[in-house]
């Protein structure tokens, strides 16, 4: 999942999909990226469970999966808290007489 989020383009796609469900063509009209490149990025995000395709008539729109994004945010918070504790320990050791 973190590998899927490691790309700026995929972050942009998630931001757009957080505002509305959109097709690859609609995303391509909003971003300076080809529809083919967007389709590849959407496949990576879908494989990570961060977006899912929804068929609307003949069109496939993508939507962000809120529960997965919330889970990811919690994981990042936990990682951040772990590093804060480690840095506090290093700081105390470095400042000890």
PDB file of N, CA and C in Angstrom:
ATOM      1  N   UNK A   1       0.812  -1.186   0.000  1.00  0.00           N
ATOM      2  CA  UNK A   1       0.000   0.000   0.000  1.00  0.00           C
ATOM      3  C   UNK A   1       0.865   1.263   0.000  1.00  0.00           C
ATOM      4  N   UNK A   2       1.941   1.272   0.803  1.00  0.00           N
ATOM      5  CA  UNK A   2       2.782   2.460   0.851  1.00  0.00           C
ATOM      6  C   UNK A   2       3.485   2.699  -0.476  1.00  0.00           C
ATOM      7  N   UNK A   3       3.805   1.630  -1.186  1.00  0.00           N
ATOM      8  CA  UNK A   3       4.415   1.791  -2.507  1.00  0.00           C
ATOM      9  C   UNK A   3       3.438   2.495  -3.450  1.00  0.00           C
ATOM     10  N   UNK A   4       2.174   2.185  -3.321  1.00  0.00           N
ATOM     11  CA  UNK A   4       1.160   2.836  -4.163  1.00  0.00           C
ATOM     12  C   UNK A   4       1.073   4.326  -3.856  1.00  0.00           C
ATOM     13  N   UNK A   5       1.317   4.697  -2.618  1.00  0.00           N
ATOM     14  CA  UNK A   5       1.228   6.099  -2.212  1.00  0.00           C
ATOM     15  C   UNK A   5       2.528   6.862  -2.425  1.00  0.00           C
ATOM     16  N   UNK A   6       3.570   6.179  -2.848  1.00  0.00           N
ATOM     17  CA  UNK A   6       4.891   6.795  -2.973  1.00  0.00           C
ATOM     18  C   UNK A   6       5.049   7.647  -4.227  1.00  0.00           C
ATOM     19  N   UNK A   7       4.021   7.762  -5.020  1.00  0.00           N
ATOM     20  CA  UNK A   7       4.100   8.485  -6.286  1.00  0.00           C
ATOM     21  C   UNK A   7       3.219   9.743  -6.231  1.00  0.00           C
ATOM     22  N   UNK A   8       3.777  10.881  -6.632  1.00  0.00           N
ATOM     23  CA  UNK A   8       3.026  12.146  -6.599  1.00  0.00           C
ATOM     24  C   UNK A   8       1.773  12.102  -7.469  1.00  0.00           C
ATOM     25  N   UNK A   9       1.868  11.450  -8.611  1.00  0.00           N
ATOM     26  CA  UNK A   9       0.709  11.367  -9.502  1.00  0.00           C
ATOM     27  C   UNK A   9      -0.434  10.622  -8.831  1.00  0.00           C
ATOM     28  N   UNK A  10      -0.115   9.542  -8.152  1.00  0.00           N
ATOM     29  CA  UNK A  10      -1.170   8.784  -7.477  1.00  0.00           C
ATOM     30  C   UNK A  10      -1.779   9.589  -6.335  1.00  0.00           C
ATOM     31  N   UNK A  11      -0.967  10.408  -5.668  1.00  0.00           N
ATOM     32  CA  UNK A  11      -1.520  11.311  -4.641  1.00  0.00           C
ATOM     33  C   UNK A  11      -2.509  12.284  -5.281  1.00  0.00           C
ATOM     34  N   UNK A  12      -2.135  12.830  -6.432  1.00  0.00           N
ATOM     35  CA  UNK A  12      -3.036  13.758  -7.138  1.00  0.00           C
ATOM     36  C   UNK A  12      -4.341  13.064  -7.518  1.00  0.00           C
ATOM     37  N   UNK A  13      -4.233  11.838  -7.999  1.00  0.00           N
ATOM     38  CA  UNK A  13      -5.437  11.088  -8.363  1.00  0.00           C
ATOM     39  C   UNK A  13      -6.332  10.869  -7.148  1.00  0.00           C
ATOM     40  N   UNK A  14      -5.734  10.490  -6.027  1.00  0.00           N
ATOM     41  CA  UNK A  14      -6.528  10.290  -4.810  1.00  0.00           C
ATOM     42  C   UNK A  14      -7.203  11.578  -4.355  1.00  0.00           C
ATOM     43  N   UNK A  15      -6.501  12.702  -4.491  1.00  0.00           N
ATOM     44  CA  UNK A  15      -7.109  13.980  -4.117  1.00  0.00           C
ATOM     45  C   UNK A  15      -8.323  14.278  -4.994  1.00  0.00           C
ATOM     46  N   UNK A  16      -8.174  14.061  -6.297  1.00  0.00           N
ATOM     47  CA  UNK A  16      -9.301  14.290  -7.212  1.00  0.00           C
ATOM     48  C   UNK A  16     -10.460  13.342  -6.900  1.00  0.00           C
ATOM     49  N   UNK A  17     -10.146  12.082  -6.650  1.00  0.00           N
ATOM     50  CA  UNK A  17     -11.190  11.102  -6.369  1.00  0.00           C
ATOM     51  C   UNK A  17     -11.817  11.311  -4.995  1.00  0.00           C
ATOM     52  N   UNK A  18     -11.121  12.003  -4.119  1.00  0.00           N
ATOM     53  CA  UNK A  18     -11.704  12.362  -2.831  1.00  0.00           C
ATOM     54  C   UNK A  18     -12.799  13.404  -2.976  1.00  0.00           C
ATOM     55  N   UNK A  19     -12.759  14.156  -4.069  1.00  0.00           N
ATOM     56  CA  UNK A  19     -13.770  15.183  -4.323  1.00  0.00           C
ATOM     57  C   UNK A  19     -14.985  14.626  -5.067  1.00  0.00           C
ATOM     58  N   UNK A  20     -14.732  13.656  -5.965  1.00  0.00           N
ATOM     59  CA  UNK A  20     -15.821  13.097  -6.772  1.00  0.00           C
ATOM     60  C   UNK A  20     -15.371  11.810  -7.430  1.00  0.00           C
ATOM     61  N   UNK A  21     -16.325  10.941  -7.729  1.00  0.00           N
ATOM     62  CA  UNK A  21     -16.032   9.738  -8.510  1.00  0.00           C
ATOM     63  C   UNK A  21     -15.814  10.175  -9.952  1.00  0.00           C
ATOM     64  N   UNK A  22     -14.709   9.733 -10.561  1.00  0.00           N
ATOM     65  CA  UNK A  22     -14.362  10.183 -11.907  1.00  0.00           C
ATOM     66  C   UNK A  22     -13.855   9.030 -12.755  1.00  0.00           C
ATOM     67  N   UNK A  23     -14.032   9.157 -14.056  1.00  0.00           N
ATOM     68  CA  UNK A  23     -13.472   8.187 -14.998  1.00  0.00           C
ATOM     69  C   UNK A  23     -12.017   8.551 -15.281  1.00  0.00           C
ATOM     70  N   UNK A  24     -11.296   7.631 -15.903  1.00  0.00           N
ATOM     71  CA  UNK A  24      -9.910   7.907 -16.284  1.00  0.00           C
ATOM     72  C   UNK A  24      -9.856   9.085 -17.253  1.00  0.00           C
ATOM     73  N   UNK A  25     -10.822   9.176 -18.157  1.00  0.00           N
ATOM     74  CA  UNK A  25     -10.854  10.298 -19.107  1.00  0.00           C
ATOM     75  C   UNK A  25     -11.078  11.626 -18.393  1.00  0.00           C
ATOM     76  N   UNK A  26     -11.976  11.632 -17.418  1.00  0.00           N
ATOM     77  CA  UNK A  26     -12.235  12.865 -16.664  1.00  0.00           C
ATOM     78  C   UNK A  26     -10.993  13.276 -15.878  1.00  0.00           C
ATOM     79  N   UNK A  27     -10.297  12.306 -15.315  1.00  0.00           N
ATOM     80  CA  UNK A  27      -9.062  12.610 -14.592  1.00  0.00           C
ATOM     81  C   UNK A  27      -8.008  13.164 -15.545  1.00  0.00           C
ATOM     82  N   UNK A  28      -7.938  12.596 -16.741  1.00  0.00           N
ATOM     83  CA  UNK A  28      -6.956  13.067 -17.729  1.00  0.00           C
ATOM     84  C   UNK A  28      -7.241  14.504 -18.144  1.00  0.00           C
ATOM     85  N   UNK A  29      -8.503  14.899 -18.154  1.00  0.00           N
ATOM     86  CA  UNK A  29      -8.826  16.283 -18.523  1.00  0.00           C
ATOM     87  C   UNK A  29      -8.477  17.265 -17.411  1.00  0.00           C
ATOM     88  N   UNK A  30      -8.364  16.774 -16.172  1.00  0.00           N
ATOM     89  CA  UNK A  30      -8.047  17.637 -15.027  1.00  0.00           C
ATOM     90  C   UNK A  30      -6.549  17.711 -14.733  1.00  0.00           C
ATOM     91  N   UNK A  31      -5.806  16.692 -15.169  1.00  0.00           N
ATOM     92  CA  UNK A  31      -4.383  16.613 -14.843  1.00  0.00           C
ATOM     93  C   UNK A  31      -3.554  16.550 -16.120  1.00  0.00           C
ATOM     94  N   UNK A  32      -2.318  17.004 -16.056  1.00  0.00           N
ATOM     95  CA  UNK A  32      -1.463  16.988 -17.250  1.00  0.00           C
ATOM     96  C   UNK A  32      -0.812  15.619 -17.484  1.00  0.00           C
ATOM     97  N   UNK A  33      -1.647  14.588 -17.527  1.00  0.00           N
ATOM     98  CA  UNK A  33      -1.181  13.215 -17.660  1.00  0.00           C
ATOM     99  C   UNK A  33      -2.068  12.523 -18.693  1.00  0.00           C
ATOM    100  N   UNK A  34      -1.485  11.629 -19.480  1.00  0.00           N
ATOM    101  CA  UNK A  34      -2.283  10.925 -20.489  1.00  0.00           C
ATOM    102  C   UNK A  34      -3.272   9.967 -19.834  1.00  0.00           C
ATOM    103  N   UNK A  35      -4.336   9.675 -20.548  1.00  0.00           N
ATOM    104  CA  UNK A  35      -5.340   8.746 -20.038  1.00  0.00           C
ATOM    105  C   UNK A  35      -4.726   7.369 -19.796  1.00  0.00           C
ATOM    106  N   UNK A  36      -3.803   6.956 -20.665  1.00  0.00           N
ATOM    107  CA  UNK A  36      -3.159   5.655 -20.501  1.00  0.00           C
ATOM    108  C   UNK A  36      -2.326   5.599 -19.222  1.00  0.00           C
ATOM    109  N   UNK A  37      -1.595   6.675 -18.941  1.00  0.00           N
ATOM    110  CA  UNK A  37      -0.795   6.725 -17.706  1.00  0.00           C
ATOM    111  C   UNK A  37      -1.714   6.722 -16.489  1.00  0.00           C
ATOM    112  N   UNK A  38      -2.814   7.455 -16.576  1.00  0.00           N
ATOM    113  CA  UNK A  38      -3.769   7.488 -15.464  1.00  0.00           C
ATOM    114  C   UNK A  38      -4.339   6.090 -15.231  1.00  0.00           C
ATOM    115  N   UNK A  39      -4.672   5.388 -16.299  1.00  0.00           N
ATOM    116  CA  UNK A  39      -5.215   4.032 -16.163  1.00  0.00           C
ATOM    117  C   UNK A  39      -4.223   3.123 -15.437  1.00  0.00           C
ATOM    118  N   UNK A  40      -2.941   3.253 -15.744  1.00  0.00           N
ATOM    119  CA  UNK A  40      -1.924   2.440 -15.067  1.00  0.00           C
ATOM    120  C   UNK A  40      -1.832   2.795 -13.582  1.00  0.00           C
ATOM    121  N   UNK A  41      -1.857   4.093 -13.279  1.00  0.00           N
ATOM    122  CA  UNK A  41      -1.809   4.516 -11.880  1.00  0.00           C
ATOM    123  C   UNK A  41      -3.058   4.052 -11.127  1.00  0.00           C
ATOM    124  N   UNK A  42      -4.216   4.128 -11.771  1.00  0.00           N
ATOM    125  CA  UNK A  42      -5.451   3.671 -11.132  1.00  0.00           C
ATOM    126  C   UNK A  42      -5.398   2.175 -10.855  1.00  0.00           C
ATOM    127  N   UNK A  43      -4.778   1.413 -11.737  1.00  0.00           N
ATOM    128  CA  UNK A  43      -4.636  -0.032 -11.513  1.00  0.00           C
ATOM    129  C   UNK A  43      -3.794  -0.302 -10.269  1.00  0.00           C
ATOM    130  N   UNK A  44      -2.731   0.474 -10.081  1.00  0.00           N
ATOM    131  CA  UNK A  44      -1.880   0.317  -8.889  1.00  0.00           C
ATOM    132  C   UNK A  44      -2.680   0.658  -7.635  1.00  0.00           C
ATOM    133  N   UNK A  45      -3.424   1.757  -7.681  1.00  0.00           N
ATOM    134  CA  UNK A  45      -4.234   2.160  -6.532  1.00  0.00           C
ATOM    135  C   UNK A  45      -5.333   1.143  -6.239  1.00  0.00           C
ATOM    136  N   UNK A  46      -5.933   0.581  -7.281  1.00  0.00           N
ATOM    137  CA  UNK A  46      -6.983  -0.423  -7.091  1.00  0.00           C
ATOM    138  C   UNK A  46      -6.399  -1.694  -6.483  1.00  0.00           C
ATOM    139  N   UNK A  47      -5.226  -2.092  -6.951  1.00  0.00           N
ATOM    140  CA  UNK A  47      -4.573  -3.285  -6.403  1.00  0.00           C
ATOM    141  C   UNK A  47      -4.253  -3.105  -4.921  1.00  0.00           C
ATOM    142  N   UNK A  48      -3.939  -1.875  -4.532  1.00  0.00           N
ATOM    143  CA  UNK A  48      -3.646  -1.573  -3.127  1.00  0.00           C
ATOM    144  C   UNK A  48      -4.922  -1.410  -2.297  1.00  0.00           C
ATOM    145  N   UNK A  49      -6.075  -1.429  -2.960  1.00  0.00           N
ATOM    146  CA  UNK A  49      -7.342  -1.289  -2.254  1.00  0.00           C
ATOM    147  C   UNK A  49      -7.699   0.141  -1.906  1.00  0.00           C
ATOM    148  N   UNK A  50      -7.036   1.107  -2.543  1.00  0.00           N
ATOM    149  CA  UNK A  50      -7.278   2.517  -2.228  1.00  0.00           C
ATOM    150  C   UNK A  50      -8.353   3.149  -3.103  1.00  0.00           C
ATOM    151  N   UNK A  51      -8.597   2.574  -4.266  1.00  0.00           N
ATOM    152  CA  UNK A  51      -9.697   3.013  -5.131  1.00  0.00           C
ATOM    153  C   UNK A  51     -10.402   1.774  -5.663  1.00  0.00           C
ATOM    154  N   UNK A  52     -11.648   1.959  -6.084  1.00  0.00           N
ATOM    155  CA  UNK A  52     -12.351   0.850  -6.709  1.00  0.00           C
ATOM    156  C   UNK A  52     -13.142   1.360  -7.904  1.00  0.00           C
ATOM    157  N   UNK A  53     -13.183   0.547  -8.958  1.00  0.00           N
ATOM    158  CA  UNK A  53     -13.936   0.933 -10.138  1.00  0.00           C
ATOM    159  C   UNK A  53     -15.424   0.656  -9.939  1.00  0.00           C
ATOM    160  N   UNK A  54     -16.250   1.553 -10.461  1.00  0.00           N
ATOM    161  CA  UNK A  54     -17.700   1.391 -10.390  1.00  0.00           C
ATOM    162  C   UNK A  54     -18.250   1.654 -11.783  1.00  0.00           C
ATOM    163  N   UNK A  55     -18.970   0.673 -12.337  1.00  0.00           N
ATOM    164  CA  UNK A  55     -19.531   0.846 -13.667  1.00  0.00           C
ATOM    165  C   UNK A  55     -20.803   1.676 -13.568  1.00  0.00           C
ATOM    166  N   UNK A  56     -20.854   2.743 -14.375  1.00  0.00           N
ATOM    167  CA  UNK A  56     -22.028   3.606 -14.465  1.00  0.00           C
ATOM    168  C   UNK A  56     -22.395   3.653 -15.947  1.00  0.00           C
ATOM    169  N   UNK A  57     -23.352   2.832 -16.338  1.00  0.00           N
ATOM    170  CA  UNK A  57     -23.670   2.713 -17.757  1.00  0.00           C
ATOM    171  C   UNK A  57     -22.499   2.099 -18.492  1.00  0.00           C
ATOM    172  N   UNK A  58     -22.034   2.787 -19.526  1.00  0.00           N
ATOM    173  CA  UNK A  58     -20.884   2.291 -20.292  1.00  0.00           C
ATOM    174  C   UNK A  58     -19.566   2.797 -19.741  1.00  0.00           C
ATOM    175  N   UNK A  59     -19.632   3.664 -18.762  1.00  0.00           N
ATOM    176  CA  UNK A  59     -18.437   4.305 -18.224  1.00  0.00           C
ATOM    177  C   UNK A  59     -17.991   3.629 -16.926  1.00  0.00           C
ATOM    178  N   UNK A  60     -16.686   3.588 -16.718  1.00  0.00           N
ATOM    179  CA  UNK A  60     -16.140   3.100 -15.445  1.00  0.00           C
ATOM    180  C   UNK A  60     -15.601   4.310 -14.701  1.00  0.00           C
ATOM    181  N   UNK A  61     -16.181   4.557 -13.548  1.00  0.00           N
ATOM    182  CA  UNK A  61     -15.703   5.637 -12.678  1.00  0.00           C
ATOM    183  C   UNK A  61     -14.975   5.013 -11.499  1.00  0.00           C
ATOM    184  N   UNK A  62     -14.042   5.772 -10.977  1.00  0.00           N
ATOM    185  CA  UNK A  62     -13.267   5.302  -9.834  1.00  0.00           C
ATOM    186  C   UNK A  62     -13.645   6.120  -8.615  1.00  0.00           C
ATOM    187  N   UNK A  63     -13.651   5.437  -7.474  1.00  0.00           N
ATOM    188  CA  UNK A  63     -13.921   6.135  -6.219  1.00  0.00           C
ATOM    189  C   UNK A  63     -12.886   5.739  -5.191  1.00  0.00           C
ATOM    190  N   UNK A  64     -12.531   6.697  -4.360  1.00  0.00           N
ATOM    191  CA  UNK A  64     -11.586   6.431  -3.277  1.00  0.00           C
ATOM    192  C   UNK A  64     -12.281   5.566  -2.232  1.00  0.00           C
ATOM    193  N   UNK A  65     -11.554   4.644  -1.649  1.00  0.00           N
ATOM    194  CA  UNK A  65     -12.100   3.763  -0.619  1.00  0.00           C
ATOM    195  C   UNK A  65     -11.741   4.383   0.731  1.00  0.00           C
ATOM    196  N   UNK A  66     -12.718   5.056   1.316  1.00  0.00           N
ATOM    197  CA  UNK A  66     -12.492   5.803   2.553  1.00  0.00           C
ATOM    198  C   UNK A  66     -11.977   4.957   3.696  1.00  0.00           C
ATOM    199  N   UNK A  67     -12.515   3.760   3.871  1.00  0.00           N
ATOM    200  CA  UNK A  67     -12.088   2.917   4.993  1.00  0.00           C
ATOM    201  C   UNK A  67     -10.619   2.534   4.866  1.00  0.00           C
ATOM    202  N   UNK A  68     -10.183   2.278   3.655  1.00  0.00           N
ATOM    203  CA  UNK A  68      -8.773   1.919   3.435  1.00  0.00           C
ATOM    204  C   UNK A  68      -7.865   3.119   3.678  1.00  0.00           C
ATOM    205  N   UNK A  69      -8.337   4.314   3.273  1.00  0.00           N
ATOM    206  CA  UNK A  69      -7.547   5.524   3.503  1.00  0.00           C
ATOM    207  C   UNK A  69      -7.451   5.827   4.997  1.00  0.00           C
ATOM    208  N   UNK A  70      -8.540   5.599   5.728  1.00  0.00           N
ATOM    209  CA  UNK A  70      -8.532   5.806   7.177  1.00  0.00           C
ATOM    210  C   UNK A  70      -7.560   4.840   7.843  1.00  0.00           C
ATOM    211  N   UNK A  71      -7.582   3.596   7.395  1.00  0.00           N
ATOM    212  CA  UNK A  71      -6.662   2.586   7.923  1.00  0.00           C
ATOM    213  C   UNK A  71      -5.210   2.984   7.651  1.00  0.00           C
ATOM    214  N   UNK A  72      -4.961   3.519   6.472  1.00  0.00           N
ATOM    215  CA  UNK A  72      -3.617   3.959   6.111  1.00  0.00           C
ATOM    216  C   UNK A  72      -3.181   5.128   6.990  1.00  0.00           C
ATOM    217  N   UNK A  73      -4.084   6.069   7.224  1.00  0.00           N
ATOM    218  CA  UNK A  73      -3.764   7.217   8.076  1.00  0.00           C
ATOM    219  C   UNK A  73      -3.422   6.758   9.495  1.00  0.00           C
ATOM    220  N   UNK A  74      -4.154   5.789  10.009  1.00  0.00           N
ATOM    221  CA  UNK A  74      -3.861   5.255  11.346  1.00  0.00           C
ATOM    222  C   UNK A  74      -2.485   4.600  11.383  1.00  0.00           C
ATOM    223  N   UNK A  75      -2.173   3.845  10.333  1.00  0.00           N
ATOM    224  CA  UNK A  75      -0.855   3.193  10.283  1.00  0.00           C
ATOM    225  C   UNK A  75       0.255   4.237  10.265  1.00  0.00           C
ATOM    226  N   UNK A  76       0.072   5.295   9.489  1.00  0.00           N
ATOM    227  CA  UNK A  76       1.078   6.359   9.437  1.00  0.00           C
ATOM    228  C   UNK A  76       1.201   7.070  10.781  1.00  0.00           C
ATOM    229  N   UNK A  77       0.092   7.284  11.474  1.00  0.00           N
ATOM    230  CA  UNK A  77       0.130   7.889  12.808  1.00  0.00           C
ATOM    231  C   UNK A  77       0.919   7.013  13.774  1.00  0.00           C
ATOM    232  N   UNK A  78       0.703   5.700  13.707  1.00  0.00           N
ATOM    233  CA  UNK A  78       1.419   4.775  14.590  1.00  0.00           C
ATOM    234  C   UNK A  78       2.916   4.793  14.295  1.00  0.00           C
ATOM    235  N   UNK A  79       3.270   4.816  13.029  1.00  0.00           N
ATOM    236  CA  UNK A  79       4.689   4.877  12.657  1.00  0.00           C
ATOM    237  C   UNK A  79       5.305   6.180  13.156  1.00  0.00           C
ATOM    238  N   UNK A  80       4.574   7.278  12.989  1.00  0.00           N
ATOM    239  CA  UNK A  80       5.059   8.574  13.466  1.00  0.00           C
ATOM    240  C   UNK A  80       5.270   8.589  14.968  1.00  0.00           C
ATOM    241  N   UNK A  81       4.335   7.996  15.710  1.00  0.00           N
ATOM    242  CA  UNK A  81       4.457   7.953  17.170  1.00  0.00           C
ATOM    243  C   UNK A  81       5.668   7.119  17.592  1.00  0.00           C
ATOM    244  N   UNK A  82       5.911   6.025  16.899  1.00  0.00           N
ATOM    245  CA  UNK A  82       7.078   5.187  17.196  1.00  0.00           C
ATOM    246  C   UNK A  82       8.367   5.982  16.999  1.00  0.00           C
ATOM    247  N   UNK A  83       8.450   6.703  15.888  1.00  0.00           N
ATOM    248  CA  UNK A  83       9.659   7.489  15.630  1.00  0.00           C
ATOM    249  C   UNK A  83       9.816   8.631  16.631  1.00  0.00           C
ATOM    250  N   UNK A  84       8.730   9.219  17.059  1.00  0.00           N
ATOM    251  CA  UNK A  84       8.809  10.278  18.075  1.00  0.00           C
ATOM    252  C   UNK A  84       9.393   9.727  19.370  1.00  0.00           C
ATOM    253  N   UNK A  85       8.947   8.525  19.770  1.00  0.00           N
ATOM    254  CA  UNK A  85       9.489   7.907  20.992  1.00  0.00           C
ATOM    255  C   UNK A  85      10.978   7.618  20.829  1.00  0.00           C
ATOM    256  N   UNK A  86      11.360   7.114  19.679  1.00  0.00           N
ATOM    257  CA  UNK A  86      12.779   6.819  19.441  1.00  0.00           C
ATOM    258  C   UNK A  86      13.616   8.093  19.476  1.00  0.00           C
ATOM    259  N   UNK A  87      13.128   9.133  18.844  1.00  0.00           N
ATOM    260  CA  UNK A  87      13.869  10.399  18.841  1.00  0.00           C
ATOM    261  C   UNK A  87      13.955  11.010  20.232  1.00  0.00           C
ATOM    262  N   UNK A  88      12.885  10.878  21.025  1.00  0.00           N
ATOM    263  CA  UNK A  88      12.922  11.367  22.404  1.00  0.00           C
ATOM    264  C   UNK A  88      13.988  10.620  23.209  1.00  0.00           C
ATOM    265  N   UNK A  89      14.090   9.313  23.017  1.00  0.00           N
ATOM    266  CA  UNK A  89      15.109   8.511  23.706  1.00  0.00           C
ATOM    267  C   UNK A  89      16.501   8.972  23.301  1.00  0.00           C
ATOM    268  N   UNK A  90      16.722   9.167  22.013  1.00  0.00           N
ATOM    269  CA  UNK A  90      18.027   9.632  21.528  1.00  0.00           C
ATOM    270  C   UNK A  90      18.341  11.011  22.095  1.00  0.00           C
ATOM    271  N   UNK A  91      17.351  11.888  22.141  1.00  0.00           N
ATOM    272  CA  UNK A  91      17.535  13.241  22.668  1.00  0.00           C
ATOM    273  C   UNK A  91      17.932  13.190  24.142  1.00  0.00           C
ATOM    274  N   UNK A  92      17.256  12.333  24.928  1.00  0.00           N
ATOM    275  CA  UNK A  92      17.574  12.218  26.352  1.00  0.00           C
ATOM    276  C   UNK A  92      18.997  11.686  26.553  1.00  0.00           C
ATOM    277  N   UNK A  93      19.385  10.701  25.755  1.00  0.00           N
ATOM    278  CA  UNK A  93      20.738  10.138  25.859  1.00  0.00           C
ATOM    279  C   UNK A  93      21.776  11.190  25.481  1.00  0.00           C
ATOM    280  N   UNK A  94      21.509  11.934  24.428  1.00  0.00           N
ATOM    281  CA  UNK A  94      22.464  12.941  23.953  1.00  0.00           C
ATOM    282  C   UNK A  94      22.601  14.098  24.946  1.00  0.00           C
ATOM    283  N   UNK A  95      21.532  14.410  25.667  1.00  0.00           N
ATOM    284  CA  UNK A  95      21.568  15.544  26.587  1.00  0.00           C
ATOM    285  C   UNK A  95      21.963  15.140  28.005  1.00  0.00           C
ATOM    286  N   UNK A  96      22.118  13.848  28.251  1.00  0.00           N
ATOM    287  CA  UNK A  96      22.491  13.383  29.588  1.00  0.00           C
ATOM    288  C   UNK A  96      23.944  13.765  29.881  1.00  0.00           C
ATOM    289  N   UNK A  97      24.231  14.093  31.162  1.00  0.00           N
ATOM    290  CA  UNK A  97      25.605  14.480  31.522  1.00  0.00           C
ATOM    291  C   UNK A  97      26.585  13.341  31.437  1.00  0.00           C
TER     292      UNK A  97
END
